[in-house]
Amino acid sequence: MFALRGRFQERVRAPQEFRDMDGHVVLPRPLRRVVRFFVALGTGRIHFAPHTGTVSALALFAATGLYGMAIGGHTPEVAKATTSAAGFAIEDVKISGNDQTSEIDILQEIGLDGATSLVALDIDAARQAIAKMPWVEEVTVRKVYPGTIEVNLKERKAFGIWQHGSDLSLIEKSGSVIAPLRDNKFAELPLFVGRDAETAAADFYARFADWPEIAGRVKAYVRVAGRRWDLILDNGVMVKLPEQDLDRAMQVLSTMEEGQQLLERDIAAVDLRLEDRTTIQLTPGAAERRQVALEARTKQLKKIESQEDRI
């Protein structure tokens, strides 16, 4: 027990005494190498290569500059200027597949300023920016060194015009809105009017392939209460279609048009919603003329009856 305690106390005291048997100071082992190095450096036993100081100073300045750029957020600008000066400035942008998308708008989305470096250009950021443009469905952007960018687009296809309130928008077959209607170059596309008209437009429009004569005269397809459609013809006549059995209603309308030229007459609307009857609504002028004609006919009949009574 006493022997163990004695050994333990010796082990505890030993590291606290840094003197050898001659009374000299003994440094810890990690510090010995540092002291030896500085002693050798002071006595001239260590020699440095020529210009070591200059290189070290330049390295220090470079490290300080890089650190300052990183802290100040100037690294991209410096990289752009450096690589542009080295011959990697963007000199040409080749754009293909664009019909509705302006090349100027594409260049603005890429962010070219005349000194942009091909090396420093962020391709992913440029691709994402172009992909957000209204007409773009797919886009690829490639770097072609030393100074060319290739942009290839696949654009969305306009199927029709959707009127919602007073706004007009171009839509795809799926009903997705592409962009607001800005000019008349899409005037030949079919016009769909009303709430939910954009989503039901493609299926309904496809059914008129069997009635090309009538479809060619339709000025607008109007969605009513999200259930059925009305047709507005080029002469202003409204055709009210049923919710179900569209083929029957269109066959009735086609037969009346072929046999009686119904749609060329002075009428305001044709109501085909009821299966057992077709209702014709006259225009105000036609209704007034019809009333005058009926009154004249009534007077003529009364006159004939009066003459017969006298006989």
mmCIF file with all atom_site columns, N, CA and C in Angstrom, residues 101-102 105-112 121-141 151 153:
data_model
loop_
_atom_site.group_PDB
_atom_site.id
_atom_site.type_symbol
_atom_site.label_atom_id
_atom_site.label_alt_id
_atom_site.label_comp_id
_atom_site.label_asym_id
_atom_site.label_entity_id
_atom_site.label_seq_id
_atom_site.pdbx_PDB_ins_code
_atom_site.Cartn_x
_atom_site.Cartn_y
_atom_site.Cartn_z
_atom_site.occupancy
_atom_site.B_iso_or_equiv
_atom_site.pdbx_formal_charge
_atom_site.auth_seq_id
_atom_site.auth_comp_id
_atom_site.auth_asym_id
_atom_site.auth_atom_id
_atom_site.pdbx_PDB_model_num
ATOM 1  N N  . THR A 1 101 ? -40.548 34.081 -79.095 1.00 0.00 ? 101 THR A N  1
ATOM 2  C CA . THR A 1 101 ? -39.672 34.644 -78.070 1.00 0.00 ? 101 THR A CA 1
ATOM 3  C C  . THR A 1 101 ? -38.629 35.542 -78.714 1.00 0.00 ? 101 THR A C  1
ATOM 4  N N  . SER A 1 102 ? -38.534 36.773 -78.261 1.00 0.00 ? 102 SER A N  1
ATOM 5  C CA . SER A 1 102 ? -37.595 37.735 -78.816 1.00 0.00 ? 102 SER A CA 1
ATOM 6  C C  . SER A 1 102 ? -36.156 37.402 -78.417 1.00 0.00 ? 102 SER A C  1
ATOM 7  N N  . ASP A 1 105 ? -34.972 39.691 -75.653 1.00 0.00 ? 105 ASP A N  1
ATOM 8  C CA . ASP A 1 105 ? -35.424 39.284 -74.318 1.00 0.00 ? 105 ASP A CA 1
ATOM 9  C C  . ASP A 1 105 ? -34.566 38.146 -73.775 1.00 0.00 ? 105 ASP A C  1
ATOM 10 N N  . ILE A 1 106 ? -34.156 37.233 -74.653 1.00 0.00 ? 106 ILE A N  1
ATOM 11 C CA . ILE A 1 106 ? -33.307 36.115 -74.220 1.00 0.00 ? 106 ILE A CA 1
ATOM 12 C C  . ILE A 1 106 ? -31.953 36.633 -73.741 1.00 0.00 ? 106 ILE A C  1
ATOM 13 N N  . LEU A 1 107 ? -31.373 37.573 -74.478 1.00 0.00 ? 107 LEU A N  1
ATOM 14 C CA . LEU A 1 107 ? -30.085 38.138 -74.083 1.00 0.00 ? 107 LEU A CA 1
ATOM 15 C C  . LEU A 1 107 ? -30.191 38.857 -72.748 1.00 0.00 ? 107 LEU A C  1
ATOM 16 N N  . GLN A 1 108 ? -31.312 39.539 -72.526 1.00 0.00 ? 108 GLN A N  1
ATOM 17 C CA . GLN A 1 108 ? -31.500 40.217 -71.241 1.00 0.00 ? 108 GLN A CA 1
ATOM 18 C C  . GLN A 1 108 ? -31.608 39.221 -70.101 1.00 0.00 ? 108 GLN A C  1
ATOM 19 N N  . GLU A 1 109 ? -32.268 38.096 -70.338 1.00 0.00 ? 109 GLU A N  1
ATOM 20 C CA . GLU A 1 109 ? -32.394 37.082 -69.295 1.00 0.00 ? 109 GLU A CA 1
ATOM 21 C C  . GLU A 1 109 ? -31.044 36.449 -68.968 1.00 0.00 ? 109 GLU A C  1
ATOM 22 N N  . ILE A 1 110 ? -30.189 36.284 -69.979 1.00 0.00 ? 110 ILE A N  1
ATOM 23 C CA . ILE A 1 110 ? -28.857 35.727 -69.727 1.00 0.00 ? 110 ILE A CA 1
ATOM 24 C C  . ILE A 1 110 ? -28.023 36.712 -68.916 1.00 0.00 ? 110 ILE A C  1
ATOM 25 N N  . GLY A 1 111 ? -28.246 37.998 -69.133 1.00 0.00 ? 111 GLY A N  1
ATOM 26 C CA . GLY A 1 111 ? -27.532 39.008 -68.364 1.00 0.00 ? 111 GLY A CA 1
ATOM 27 C C  . GLY A 1 111 ? -26.225 39.443 -68.982 1.00 0.00 ? 111 GLY A C  1
ATOM 28 N N  . LEU A 1 112 ? -26.148 39.454 -70.308 1.00 0.00 ? 112 LEU A N  1
ATOM 29 C CA . LEU A 1 112 ? -24.916 39.872 -70.977 1.00 0.00 ? 112 LEU A CA 1
ATOM 30 C C  . LEU A 1 112 ? -24.796 41.388 -70.945 1.00 0.00 ? 112 LEU A C  1
ATOM 31 N N  . LEU A 1 121 ? -19.762 32.752 -66.611 1.00 0.00 ? 121 LEU A N  1
ATOM 32 C CA . LEU A 1 121 ? -21.205 32.684 -66.810 1.00 0.00 ? 121 LEU A CA 1
ATOM 33 C C  . LEU A 1 121 ? -21.800 31.460 -66.124 1.00 0.00 ? 121 LEU A C  1
ATOM 34 N N  . ASP A 1 122 ? -22.861 31.666 -65.358 1.00 0.00 ? 122 ASP A N  1
ATOM 35 C CA . ASP A 1 122 ? -23.568 30.580 -64.672 1.00 0.00 ? 122 ASP A CA 1
ATOM 36 C C  . ASP A 1 122 ? -24.622 30.008 -65.616 1.00 0.00 ? 122 ASP A C  1
ATOM 37 N N  . ILE A 1 123 ? -24.324 28.860 -66.211 1.00 0.00 ? 123 ILE A N  1
ATOM 38 C CA . ILE A 1 123 ? -25.210 28.257 -67.201 1.00 0.00 ? 123 ILE A CA 1
ATOM 39 C C  . ILE A 1 123 ? -26.552 27.862 -66.590 1.00 0.00 ? 123 ILE A C  1
ATOM 40 N N  . ASP A 1 124 ? -26.527 27.283 -65.406 1.00 0.00 ? 124 ASP A N  1
ATOM 41 C CA . ASP A 1 124 ? -27.772 26.857 -64.762 1.00 0.00 ? 124 ASP A CA 1
ATOM 42 C C  . ASP A 1 124 ? -28.678 28.052 -64.475 1.00 0.00 ? 124 ASP A C  1
ATOM 43 N N  . ALA A 1 125 ? -28.104 29.141 -64.002 1.00 0.00 ? 125 ALA A N  1
ATOM 44 C CA . ALA A 1 125 ? -28.902 30.335 -63.737 1.00 0.00 ? 125 ALA A CA 1
ATOM 45 C C  . ALA A 1 125 ? -29.488 30.894 -65.031 1.00 0.00 ? 125 ALA A C  1
ATOM 46 N N  . ALA A 1 126 ? -28.702 30.889 -66.107 1.00 0.00 ? 126 ALA A N  1
ATOM 47 C CA . ALA A 1 126 ? -29.198 31.375 -67.398 1.00 0.00 ? 126 ALA A CA 1
ATOM 48 C C  . ALA A 1 126 ? -30.326 30.496 -67.911 1.00 0.00 ? 126 ALA A C  1
ATOM 49 N N  . ARG A 1 127 ? -30.174 29.174 -67.772 1.00 0.00 ? 127 ARG A N  1
ATOM 50 C CA . ARG A 1 127 ? -31.219 28.250 -68.226 1.00 0.00 ? 127 ARG A CA 1
ATOM 51 C C  . ARG A 1 127 ? -32.512 28.455 -67.432 1.00 0.00 ? 127 ARG A C  1
ATOM 52 N N  . GLN A 1 128 ? -32.401 28.606 -66.134 1.00 0.00 ? 128 GLN A N  1
ATOM 53 C CA . GLN A 1 128 ? -33.590 28.803 -65.313 1.00 0.00 ? 128 GLN A CA 1
ATOM 54 C C  . GLN A 1 128 ? -34.293 30.121 -65.639 1.00 0.00 ? 128 GLN A C  1
ATOM 55 N N  . ALA A 1 129 ? -33.516 31.157 -65.916 1.00 0.00 ? 129 ALA A N  1
ATOM 56 C CA . ALA A 1 129 ? -34.101 32.455 -66.249 1.00 0.00 ? 129 ALA A CA 1
ATOM 57 C C  . ALA A 1 129 ? -34.861 32.395 -67.570 1.00 0.00 ? 129 ALA A C  1
ATOM 58 N N  . ILE A 1 130 ? -34.290 31.729 -68.569 1.00 0.00 ? 130 ILE A N  1
ATOM 59 C CA . ILE A 1 130 ? -34.952 31.622 -69.873 1.00 0.00 ? 130 ILE A CA 1
ATOM 60 C C  . ILE A 1 130 ? -36.184 30.727 -69.778 1.00 0.00 ? 130 ILE A C  1
ATOM 61 N N  . ALA A 1 131 ? -36.107 29.670 -68.961 1.00 0.00 ? 131 ALA A N  1
ATOM 62 C CA . ALA A 1 131 ? -37.233 28.739 -68.829 1.00 0.00 ? 131 ALA A CA 1
ATOM 63 C C  . ALA A 1 131 ? -38.470 29.405 -68.249 1.00 0.00 ? 131 ALA A C  1
ATOM 64 N N  . LYS A 1 132 ? -38.309 30.529 -67.544 1.00 0.00 ? 132 LYS A N  1
ATOM 65 C CA . LYS A 1 132 ? -39.448 31.232 -66.953 1.00 0.00 ? 132 LYS A CA 1
ATOM 66 C C  . LYS A 1 132 ? -40.154 32.153 -67.944 1.00 0.00 ? 132 LYS A C  1
ATOM 67 N N  . MET A 1 133 ? -39.611 32.301 -69.142 1.00 0.00 ? 133 MET A N  1
ATOM 68 C CA . MET A 1 133 ? -40.242 33.163 -70.137 1.00 0.00 ? 133 MET A CA 1
ATOM 69 C C  . MET A 1 133 ? -41.539 32.528 -70.631 1.00 0.00 ? 133 MET A C  1
ATOM 70 N N  . PRO A 1 134 ? -42.563 33.330 -70.968 1.00 0.00 ? 134 PRO A N  1
ATOM 71 C CA . PRO A 1 134 ? -43.919 32.808 -71.225 1.00 0.00 ? 134 PRO A CA 1
ATOM 72 C C  . PRO A 1 134 ? -44.012 31.714 -72.278 1.00 0.00 ? 134 PRO A C  1
ATOM 73 N N  . TRP A 1 135 ? -43.320 31.864 -73.400 1.00 0.00 ? 135 TRP A N  1
ATOM 74 C CA . TRP A 1 135 ? -43.487 30.925 -74.511 1.00 0.00 ? 135 TRP A CA 1
ATOM 75 C C  . TRP A 1 135 ? -42.573 29.701 -74.406 1.00 0.00 ? 135 TRP A C  1
ATOM 76 N N  . VAL A 1 136 ? -41.630 29.705 -73.499 1.00 0.00 ? 136 VAL A N  1
ATOM 77 C CA . VAL A 1 136 ? -40.615 28.645 -73.454 1.00 0.00 ? 136 VAL A CA 1
ATOM 78 C C  . VAL A 1 136 ? -41.156 27.405 -72.756 1.00 0.00 ? 136 VAL A C  1
ATOM 79 N N  . GLU A 1 137 ? -41.103 26.280 -73.456 1.00 0.00 ? 137 GLU A N  1
ATOM 80 C CA . GLU A 1 137 ? -41.473 24.987 -72.859 1.00 0.00 ? 137 GLU A CA 1
ATOM 81 C C  . GLU A 1 137 ? -40.236 24.230 -72.389 1.00 0.00 ? 137 GLU A C  1
ATOM 82 N N  . GLU A 1 138 ? -39.196 24.201 -73.224 1.00 0.00 ? 138 GLU A N  1
ATOM 83 C CA . GLU A 1 138 ? -37.930 23.568 -72.864 1.00 0.00 ? 138 GLU A CA 1
ATOM 84 C C  . GLU A 1 138 ? -36.786 24.426 -73.410 1.00 0.00 ? 138 GLU A C  1
ATOM 85 N N  . VAL A 1 139 ? -35.636 24.391 -72.725 1.00 0.00 ? 139 VAL A N  1
ATOM 86 C CA . VAL A 1 139 ? -34.487 25.169 -73.172 1.00 0.00 ? 139 VAL A CA 1
ATOM 87 C C  . VAL A 1 139 ? -33.199 24.472 -72.766 1.00 0.00 ? 139 VAL A C  1
ATOM 88 N N  . THR A 1 140 ? -32.218 24.525 -73.662 1.00 0.00 ? 140 THR A N  1
ATOM 89 C CA . THR A 1 140 ? -30.867 24.063 -73.352 1.00 0.00 ? 140 THR A CA 1
ATOM 90 C C  . THR A 1 140 ? -29.898 25.210 -73.644 1.00 0.00 ? 140 THR A C  1
ATOM 91 N N  . VAL A 1 141 ? -28.901 25.364 -72.772 1.00 0.00 ? 141 VAL A N  1
ATOM 92 C CA . VAL A 1 141 ? -27.883 26.412 -72.921 1.00 0.00 ? 141 VAL A CA 1
ATOM 93 C C  . VAL A 1 141 ? -26.510 25.748 -72.840 1.00 0.00 ? 141 VAL A C  1
ATOM 94 N N  . VAL A 1 151 ? -28.133 28.620 -77.497 1.00 0.00 ? 151 VAL A N  1
ATOM 95 C CA . VAL A 1 151 ? -29.417 28.524 -76.797 1.00 0.00 ? 151 VAL A CA 1
ATOM 96 C C  . VAL A 1 151 ? -30.423 27.877 -77.745 1.00 0.00 ? 151 VAL A C  1
ATOM 97 N N  . LEU A 1 153 ? -34.369 26.467 -78.047 1.00 0.00 ? 153 LEU A N  1
ATOM 98 C CA . LEU A 1 153 ? -35.683 26.536 -77.404 1.00 0.00 ? 153 LEU A CA 1
ATOM 99 C C  . LEU A 1 153 ? -36.672 25.572 -78.043 1.00 0.00 ? 153 LEU A C  1
#
